[in-house]
Short mmCIF file of C-alpha atoms in Angstrom, two decimals:
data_model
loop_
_atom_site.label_atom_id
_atom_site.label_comp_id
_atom_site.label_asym_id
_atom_site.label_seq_id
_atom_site.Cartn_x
_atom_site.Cartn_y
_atom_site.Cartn_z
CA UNK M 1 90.61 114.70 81.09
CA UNK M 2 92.92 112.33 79.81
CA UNK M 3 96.01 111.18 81.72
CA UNK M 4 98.74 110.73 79.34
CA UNK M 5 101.36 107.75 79.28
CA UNK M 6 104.03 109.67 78.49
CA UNK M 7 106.63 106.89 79.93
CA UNK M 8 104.28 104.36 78.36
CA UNK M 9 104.80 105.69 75.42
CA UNK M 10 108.68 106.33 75.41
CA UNK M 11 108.87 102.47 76.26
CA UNK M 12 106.18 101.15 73.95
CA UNK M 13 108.33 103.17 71.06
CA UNK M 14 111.53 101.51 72.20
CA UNK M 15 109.96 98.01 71.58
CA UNK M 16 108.71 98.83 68.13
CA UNK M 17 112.51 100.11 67.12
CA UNK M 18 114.14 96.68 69.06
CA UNK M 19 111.66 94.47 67.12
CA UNK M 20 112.43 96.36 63.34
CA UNK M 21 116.39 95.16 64.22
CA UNK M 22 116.02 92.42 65.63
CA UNK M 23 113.69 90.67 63.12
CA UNK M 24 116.24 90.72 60.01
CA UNK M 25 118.91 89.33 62.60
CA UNK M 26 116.70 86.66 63.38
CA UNK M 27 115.74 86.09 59.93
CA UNK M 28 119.40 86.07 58.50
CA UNK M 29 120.61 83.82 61.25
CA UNK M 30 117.75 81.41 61.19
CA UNK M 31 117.63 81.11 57.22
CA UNK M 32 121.44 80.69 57.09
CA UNK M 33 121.47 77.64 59.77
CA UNK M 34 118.16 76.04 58.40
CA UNK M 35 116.76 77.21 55.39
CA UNK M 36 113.85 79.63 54.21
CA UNK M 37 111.36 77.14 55.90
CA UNK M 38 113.40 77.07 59.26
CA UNK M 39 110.12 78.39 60.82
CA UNK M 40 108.64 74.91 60.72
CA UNK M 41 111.26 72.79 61.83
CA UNK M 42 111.66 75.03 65.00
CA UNK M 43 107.69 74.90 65.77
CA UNK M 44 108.76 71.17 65.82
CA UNK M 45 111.82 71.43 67.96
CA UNK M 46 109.96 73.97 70.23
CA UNK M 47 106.54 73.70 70.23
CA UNK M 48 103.99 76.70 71.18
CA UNK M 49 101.36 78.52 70.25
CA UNK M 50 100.91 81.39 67.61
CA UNK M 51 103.69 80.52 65.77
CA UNK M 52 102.95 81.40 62.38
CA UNK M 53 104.35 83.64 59.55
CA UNK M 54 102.73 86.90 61.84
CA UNK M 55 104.75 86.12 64.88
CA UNK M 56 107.98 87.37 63.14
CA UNK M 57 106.24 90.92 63.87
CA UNK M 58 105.86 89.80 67.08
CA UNK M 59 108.74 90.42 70.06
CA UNK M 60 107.78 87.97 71.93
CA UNK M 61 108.44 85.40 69.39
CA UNK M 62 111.98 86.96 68.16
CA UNK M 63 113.28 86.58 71.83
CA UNK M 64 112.01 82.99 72.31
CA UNK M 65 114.14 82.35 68.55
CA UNK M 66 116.95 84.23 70.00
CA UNK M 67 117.44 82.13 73.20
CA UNK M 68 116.55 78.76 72.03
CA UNK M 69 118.11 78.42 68.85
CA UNK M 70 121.52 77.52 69.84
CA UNK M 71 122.89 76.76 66.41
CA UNK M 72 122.33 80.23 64.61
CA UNK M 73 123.33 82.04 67.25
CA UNK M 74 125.71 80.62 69.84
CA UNK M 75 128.91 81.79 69.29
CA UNK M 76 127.53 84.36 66.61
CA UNK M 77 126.57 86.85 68.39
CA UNK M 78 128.03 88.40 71.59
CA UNK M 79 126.70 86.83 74.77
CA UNK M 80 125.92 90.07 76.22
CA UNK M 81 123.13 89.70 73.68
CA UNK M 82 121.11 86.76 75.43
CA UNK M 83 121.47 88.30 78.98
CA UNK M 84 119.82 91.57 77.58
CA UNK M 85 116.85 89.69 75.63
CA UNK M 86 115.97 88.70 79.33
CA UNK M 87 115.93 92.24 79.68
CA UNK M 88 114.00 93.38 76.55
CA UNK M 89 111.22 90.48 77.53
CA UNK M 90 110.95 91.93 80.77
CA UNK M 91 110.34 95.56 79.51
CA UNK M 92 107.82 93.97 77.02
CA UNK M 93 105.81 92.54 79.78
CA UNK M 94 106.46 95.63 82.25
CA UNK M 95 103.94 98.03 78.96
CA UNK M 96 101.80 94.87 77.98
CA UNK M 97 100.41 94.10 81.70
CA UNK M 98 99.82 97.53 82.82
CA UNK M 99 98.11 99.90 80.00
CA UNK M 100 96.18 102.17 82.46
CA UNK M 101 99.07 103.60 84.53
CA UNK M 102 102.12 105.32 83.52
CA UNK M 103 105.07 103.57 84.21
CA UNK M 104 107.86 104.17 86.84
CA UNK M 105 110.20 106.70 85.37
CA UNK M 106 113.32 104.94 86.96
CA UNK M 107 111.40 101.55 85.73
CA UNK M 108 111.38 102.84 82.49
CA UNK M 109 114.42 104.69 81.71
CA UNK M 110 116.38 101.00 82.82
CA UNK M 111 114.38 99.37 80.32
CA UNK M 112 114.97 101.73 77.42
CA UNK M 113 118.94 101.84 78.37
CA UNK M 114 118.85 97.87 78.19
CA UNK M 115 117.20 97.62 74.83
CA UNK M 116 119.30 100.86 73.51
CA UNK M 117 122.71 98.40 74.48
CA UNK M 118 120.73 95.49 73.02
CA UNK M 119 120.07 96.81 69.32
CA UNK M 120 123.94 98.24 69.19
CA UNK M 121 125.03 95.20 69.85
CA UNK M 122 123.18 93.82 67.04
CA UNK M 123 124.94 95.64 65.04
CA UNK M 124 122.59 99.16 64.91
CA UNK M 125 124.02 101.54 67.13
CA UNK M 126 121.91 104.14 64.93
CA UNK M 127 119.30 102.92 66.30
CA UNK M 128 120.73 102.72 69.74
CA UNK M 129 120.74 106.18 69.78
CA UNK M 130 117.77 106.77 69.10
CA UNK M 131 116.48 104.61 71.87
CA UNK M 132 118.57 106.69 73.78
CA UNK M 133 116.75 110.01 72.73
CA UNK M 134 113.50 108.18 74.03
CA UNK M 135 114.97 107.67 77.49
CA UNK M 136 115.71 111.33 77.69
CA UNK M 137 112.41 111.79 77.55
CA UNK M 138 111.04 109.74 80.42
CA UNK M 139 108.95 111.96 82.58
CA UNK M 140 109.68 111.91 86.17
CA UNK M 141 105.58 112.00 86.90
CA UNK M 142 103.81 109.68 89.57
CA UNK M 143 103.74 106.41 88.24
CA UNK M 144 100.31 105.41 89.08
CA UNK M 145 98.58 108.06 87.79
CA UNK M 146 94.97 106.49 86.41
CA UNK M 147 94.27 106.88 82.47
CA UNK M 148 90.55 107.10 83.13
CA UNK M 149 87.91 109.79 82.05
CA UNK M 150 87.21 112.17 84.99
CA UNK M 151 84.23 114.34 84.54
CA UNK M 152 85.28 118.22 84.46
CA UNK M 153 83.42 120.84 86.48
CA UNK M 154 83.20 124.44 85.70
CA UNK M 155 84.67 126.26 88.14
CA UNK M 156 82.87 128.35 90.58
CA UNK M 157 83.54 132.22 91.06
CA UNK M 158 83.07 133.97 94.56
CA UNK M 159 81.50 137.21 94.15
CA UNK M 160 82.34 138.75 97.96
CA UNK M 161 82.92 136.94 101.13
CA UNK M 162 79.95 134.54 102.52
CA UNK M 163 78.40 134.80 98.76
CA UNK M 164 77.88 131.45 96.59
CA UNK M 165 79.11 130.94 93.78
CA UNK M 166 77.15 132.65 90.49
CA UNK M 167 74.66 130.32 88.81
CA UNK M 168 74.66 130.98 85.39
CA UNK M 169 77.56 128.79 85.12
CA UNK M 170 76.00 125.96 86.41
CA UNK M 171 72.99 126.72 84.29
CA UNK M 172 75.39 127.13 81.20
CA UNK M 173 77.38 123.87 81.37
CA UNK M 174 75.44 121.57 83.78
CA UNK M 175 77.71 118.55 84.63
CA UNK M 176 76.41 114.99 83.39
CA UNK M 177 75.83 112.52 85.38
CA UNK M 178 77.04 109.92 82.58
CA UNK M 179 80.83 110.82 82.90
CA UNK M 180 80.24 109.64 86.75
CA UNK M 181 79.33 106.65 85.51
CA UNK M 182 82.34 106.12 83.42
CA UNK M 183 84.38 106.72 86.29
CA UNK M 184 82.82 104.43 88.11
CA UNK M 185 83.22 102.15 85.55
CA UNK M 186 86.50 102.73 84.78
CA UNK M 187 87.68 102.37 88.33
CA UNK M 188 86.48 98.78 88.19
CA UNK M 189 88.01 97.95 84.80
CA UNK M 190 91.51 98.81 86.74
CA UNK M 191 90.69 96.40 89.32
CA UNK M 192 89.55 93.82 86.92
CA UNK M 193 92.45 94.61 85.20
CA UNK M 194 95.17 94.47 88.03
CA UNK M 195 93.40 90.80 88.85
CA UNK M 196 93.69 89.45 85.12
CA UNK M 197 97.21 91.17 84.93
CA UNK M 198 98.30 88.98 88.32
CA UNK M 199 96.25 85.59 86.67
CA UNK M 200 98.51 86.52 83.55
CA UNK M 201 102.12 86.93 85.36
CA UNK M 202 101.45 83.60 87.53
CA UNK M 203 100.69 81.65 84.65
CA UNK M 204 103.70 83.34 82.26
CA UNK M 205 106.30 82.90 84.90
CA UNK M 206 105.01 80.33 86.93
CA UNK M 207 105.26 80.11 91.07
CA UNK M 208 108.30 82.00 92.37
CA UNK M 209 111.75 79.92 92.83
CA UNK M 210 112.50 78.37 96.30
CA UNK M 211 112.87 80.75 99.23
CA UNK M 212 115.67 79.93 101.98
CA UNK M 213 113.56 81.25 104.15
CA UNK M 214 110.73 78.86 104.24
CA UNK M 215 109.89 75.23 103.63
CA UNK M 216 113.12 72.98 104.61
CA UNK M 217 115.26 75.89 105.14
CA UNK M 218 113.48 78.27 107.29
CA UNK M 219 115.12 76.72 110.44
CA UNK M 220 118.89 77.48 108.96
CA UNK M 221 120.39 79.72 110.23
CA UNK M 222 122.02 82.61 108.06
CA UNK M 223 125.21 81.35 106.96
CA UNK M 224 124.70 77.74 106.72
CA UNK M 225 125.02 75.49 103.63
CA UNK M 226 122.09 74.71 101.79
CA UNK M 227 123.60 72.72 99.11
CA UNK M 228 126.45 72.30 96.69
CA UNK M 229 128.78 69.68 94.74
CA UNK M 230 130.42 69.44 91.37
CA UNK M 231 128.01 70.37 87.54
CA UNK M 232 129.07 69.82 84.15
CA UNK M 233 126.70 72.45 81.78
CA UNK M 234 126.50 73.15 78.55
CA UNK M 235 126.15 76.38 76.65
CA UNK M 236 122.74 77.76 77.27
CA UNK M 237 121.84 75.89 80.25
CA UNK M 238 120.91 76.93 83.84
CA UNK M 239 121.26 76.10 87.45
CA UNK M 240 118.63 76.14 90.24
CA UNK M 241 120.97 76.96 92.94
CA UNK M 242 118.48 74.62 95.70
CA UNK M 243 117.84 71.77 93.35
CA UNK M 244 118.93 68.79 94.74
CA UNK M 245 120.42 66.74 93.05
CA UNK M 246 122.30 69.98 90.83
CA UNK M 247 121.10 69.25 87.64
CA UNK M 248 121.12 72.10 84.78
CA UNK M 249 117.99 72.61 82.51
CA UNK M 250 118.00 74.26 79.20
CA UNK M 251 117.43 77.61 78.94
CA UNK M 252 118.80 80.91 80.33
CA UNK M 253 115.89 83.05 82.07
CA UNK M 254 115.20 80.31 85.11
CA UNK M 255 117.28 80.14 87.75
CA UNK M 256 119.92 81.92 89.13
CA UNK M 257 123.00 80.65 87.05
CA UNK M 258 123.35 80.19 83.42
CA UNK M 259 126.13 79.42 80.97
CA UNK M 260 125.77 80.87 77.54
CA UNK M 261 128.40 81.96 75.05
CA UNK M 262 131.16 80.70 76.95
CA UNK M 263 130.23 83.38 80.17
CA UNK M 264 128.94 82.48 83.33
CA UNK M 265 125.64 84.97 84.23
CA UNK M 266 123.82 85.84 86.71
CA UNK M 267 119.91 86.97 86.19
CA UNK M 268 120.15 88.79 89.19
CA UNK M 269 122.86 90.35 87.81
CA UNK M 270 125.26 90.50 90.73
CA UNK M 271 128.08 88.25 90.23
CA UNK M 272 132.02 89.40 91.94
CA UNK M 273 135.10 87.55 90.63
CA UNK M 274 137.21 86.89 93.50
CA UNK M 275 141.15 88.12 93.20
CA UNK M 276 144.10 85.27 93.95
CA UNK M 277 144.16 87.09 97.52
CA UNK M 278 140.37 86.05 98.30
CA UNK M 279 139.25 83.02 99.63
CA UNK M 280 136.37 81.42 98.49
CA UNK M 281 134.01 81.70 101.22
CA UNK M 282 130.65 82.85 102.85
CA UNK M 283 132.14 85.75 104.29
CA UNK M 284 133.94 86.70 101.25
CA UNK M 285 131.24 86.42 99.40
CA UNK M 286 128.48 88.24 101.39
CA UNK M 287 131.14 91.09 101.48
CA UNK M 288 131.96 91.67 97.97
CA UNK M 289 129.81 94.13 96.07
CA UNK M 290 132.42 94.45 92.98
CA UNK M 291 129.16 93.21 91.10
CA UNK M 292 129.15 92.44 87.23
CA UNK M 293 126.64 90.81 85.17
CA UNK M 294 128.94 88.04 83.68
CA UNK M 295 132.07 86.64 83.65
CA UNK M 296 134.41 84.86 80.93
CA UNK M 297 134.50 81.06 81.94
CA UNK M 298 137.97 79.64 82.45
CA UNK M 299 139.88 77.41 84.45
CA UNK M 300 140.69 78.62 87.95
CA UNK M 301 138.13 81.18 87.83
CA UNK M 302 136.55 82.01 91.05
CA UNK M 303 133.39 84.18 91.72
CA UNK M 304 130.79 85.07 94.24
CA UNK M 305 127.12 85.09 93.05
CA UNK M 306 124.10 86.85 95.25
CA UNK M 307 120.34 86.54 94.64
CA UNK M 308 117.34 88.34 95.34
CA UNK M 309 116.41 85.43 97.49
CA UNK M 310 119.24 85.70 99.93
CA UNK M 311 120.98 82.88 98.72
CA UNK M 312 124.33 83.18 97.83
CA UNK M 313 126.90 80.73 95.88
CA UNK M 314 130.81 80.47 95.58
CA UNK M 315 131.48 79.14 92.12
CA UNK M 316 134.83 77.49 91.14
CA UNK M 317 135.45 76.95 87.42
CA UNK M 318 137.24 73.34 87.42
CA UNK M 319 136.99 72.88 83.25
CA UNK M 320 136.22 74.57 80.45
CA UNK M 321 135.94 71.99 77.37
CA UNK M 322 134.61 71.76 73.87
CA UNK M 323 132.95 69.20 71.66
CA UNK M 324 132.84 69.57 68.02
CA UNK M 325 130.25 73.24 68.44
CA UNK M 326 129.40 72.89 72.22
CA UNK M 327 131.01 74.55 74.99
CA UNK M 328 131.02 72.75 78.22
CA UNK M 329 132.06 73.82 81.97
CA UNK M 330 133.04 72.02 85.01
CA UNK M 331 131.55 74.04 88.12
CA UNK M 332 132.62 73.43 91.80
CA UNK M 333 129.92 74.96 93.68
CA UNK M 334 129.26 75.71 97.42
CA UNK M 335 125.49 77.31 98.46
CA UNK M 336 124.77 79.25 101.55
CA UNK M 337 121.94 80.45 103.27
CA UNK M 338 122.36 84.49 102.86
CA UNK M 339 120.77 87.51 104.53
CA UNK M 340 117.38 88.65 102.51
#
């Protein structure tokens, strides 16, 4: 009998509507900022594999558009929209990597919400909705659940107490040994397939960020500063909160801080903006749980930002400043050594 995917599915349908609306958008933007051969000229500016005239079918490739193209988009489009394609390329990976096992309904029902707020803010909230329909039909079954062939046995019928069971069954519908043998088989696919899935996420996303628990931190205690001083970025840049010197990089899915669209974001997603009342501290900061995804950069602004490392930032906004169609900010930042 075969398991079905029904989560799987509800996700893998979600994708397929996200990449119908976002590949016009793309298109439009892109073709509008550099031309009907703008493909080309970004291969050049960004060079990768597999980009050719298929990859516009191809998520994947929209979302790596989206985020590095600063000139079609930046300042088009809202910048809810960038944190979310983080989103959408993390619910692409979540069905690609694991096709054997349903996924985890709570894991899934997240990922269609995300890409259901992602496509209305594209400017389809029909489609939105019906993203939305999918979610409602995320199954609340256990998530690992194999999607293998299991052999199927008749079953046996007792004809009085201390009796076996009646053979003509048996004799009618013997049971093969060659579905055993798929099972067998199939079990070691899913292992094979859990190691190549791990190979493929460690090369994709590379080794994990810095931990404040190990290497030159693990003797700090919790609490301490780890690091800190005064950034300039620029509009779709990041920070590494432990680099040291602080020195943003481009991009917006690395990290723990980014600037894009004239917000300050968090991919962690927990970011508090501190009231005139609350001083900028540790303390304040490991206490406050009003959490928001971003926050409009201006001057004076003052927020708390918390990882899923345990480290944890006070951020200071000392500028906000523009140059001809970049948007710059001034950051004052202090790092601490949090609880994990």
């Amino acid at each position: 009998m075969v398991a079905k995917l029904i989560n799987h599915d509800q996700v893998t349908g979600g994708l397929r509507l996200v990449t119908g609306v976002l590949n016009p958008v793309v298109q439009e933007h892109m073709t509008r900022a550099h031309g009907g051969r703008w493909q080309a000229r970004f291969a050049q500016r960004h060079p990768r594999t597999g980009m050719t005239q298929e990859s516009l079918g191809d998520l994947g490739y929209l979302v790596w558009v989206l985020t590095k193209e600063e000139t079609a988009f930046r300042g088009k489009l809202p910048g809810r929209v960038f944190q979310l394609a983080h989103r959408v390329r993390e619910a692409r990976n979540l069905a690609s990597h694991d096709q054997l096992n349903d996924l985890d309904p709570a894991a899934a029902t997240t990922a269609l919400q995300n890409m259901a707020e992602f496509v209305t803010l594209l400017g389809s909230p029909g489609t939105g909705n019906e993203i939305r329909q999918l979610a409602g039909r995320v199954k609340g079954a256990a998530p690992n659940t194999p999607h293998v062939v299991k052999p199927v046995t008749a079953p046996s019928r007792k004809k009085g107490k201390g009796r076996r069971a009646a053979p003509a069954p048996r004799r009618a519908a013997p049971v093969p040994a060659r579905p055993v043998v798929q099972v067998k088989i199939g079990c070691g696919a899913v292992a094979a397939l859990a190691l190549i899935g791990i190979t493929v996420a460690w090369v994709v996303f590379g080794p994990e960020e810095p931990d404040p628990y190990q290497g030159r931190f693990k003797d700090e205690k919790v609490g301490a500063r780890l690091n800190g001083g005064q950034v300039e970025m620029s509009d779709g840049y990041h920070l590494e909160l432990l680099d040291e010197p602080l020195k943003p990089a481009e991009g917006l899915y690395d990290g723990q801080l980014a600037f894009t669209g004239g917000e300050i974001s968090a991919p962690d997603g927990r970011i508090v903006v501190l009231t005139r009342k609350e001083k900028l501290g540790y303390a304040t900061c490991q206490a406050a749980t009003r959490y928001v995804t971003s926050a409009k950069a201006a001057k004076g602004l003052r927020l708390c930002l918390t990882t899923d490392k345990g480290v944890v930032a006070g951020v200071a906004v000392k500028s906000v400043s523009r140059q001809d169609a970049h948007v710059f900010v001034k950051l004052d930042l202090a790092v601490w050594k949090g609880r994990k």
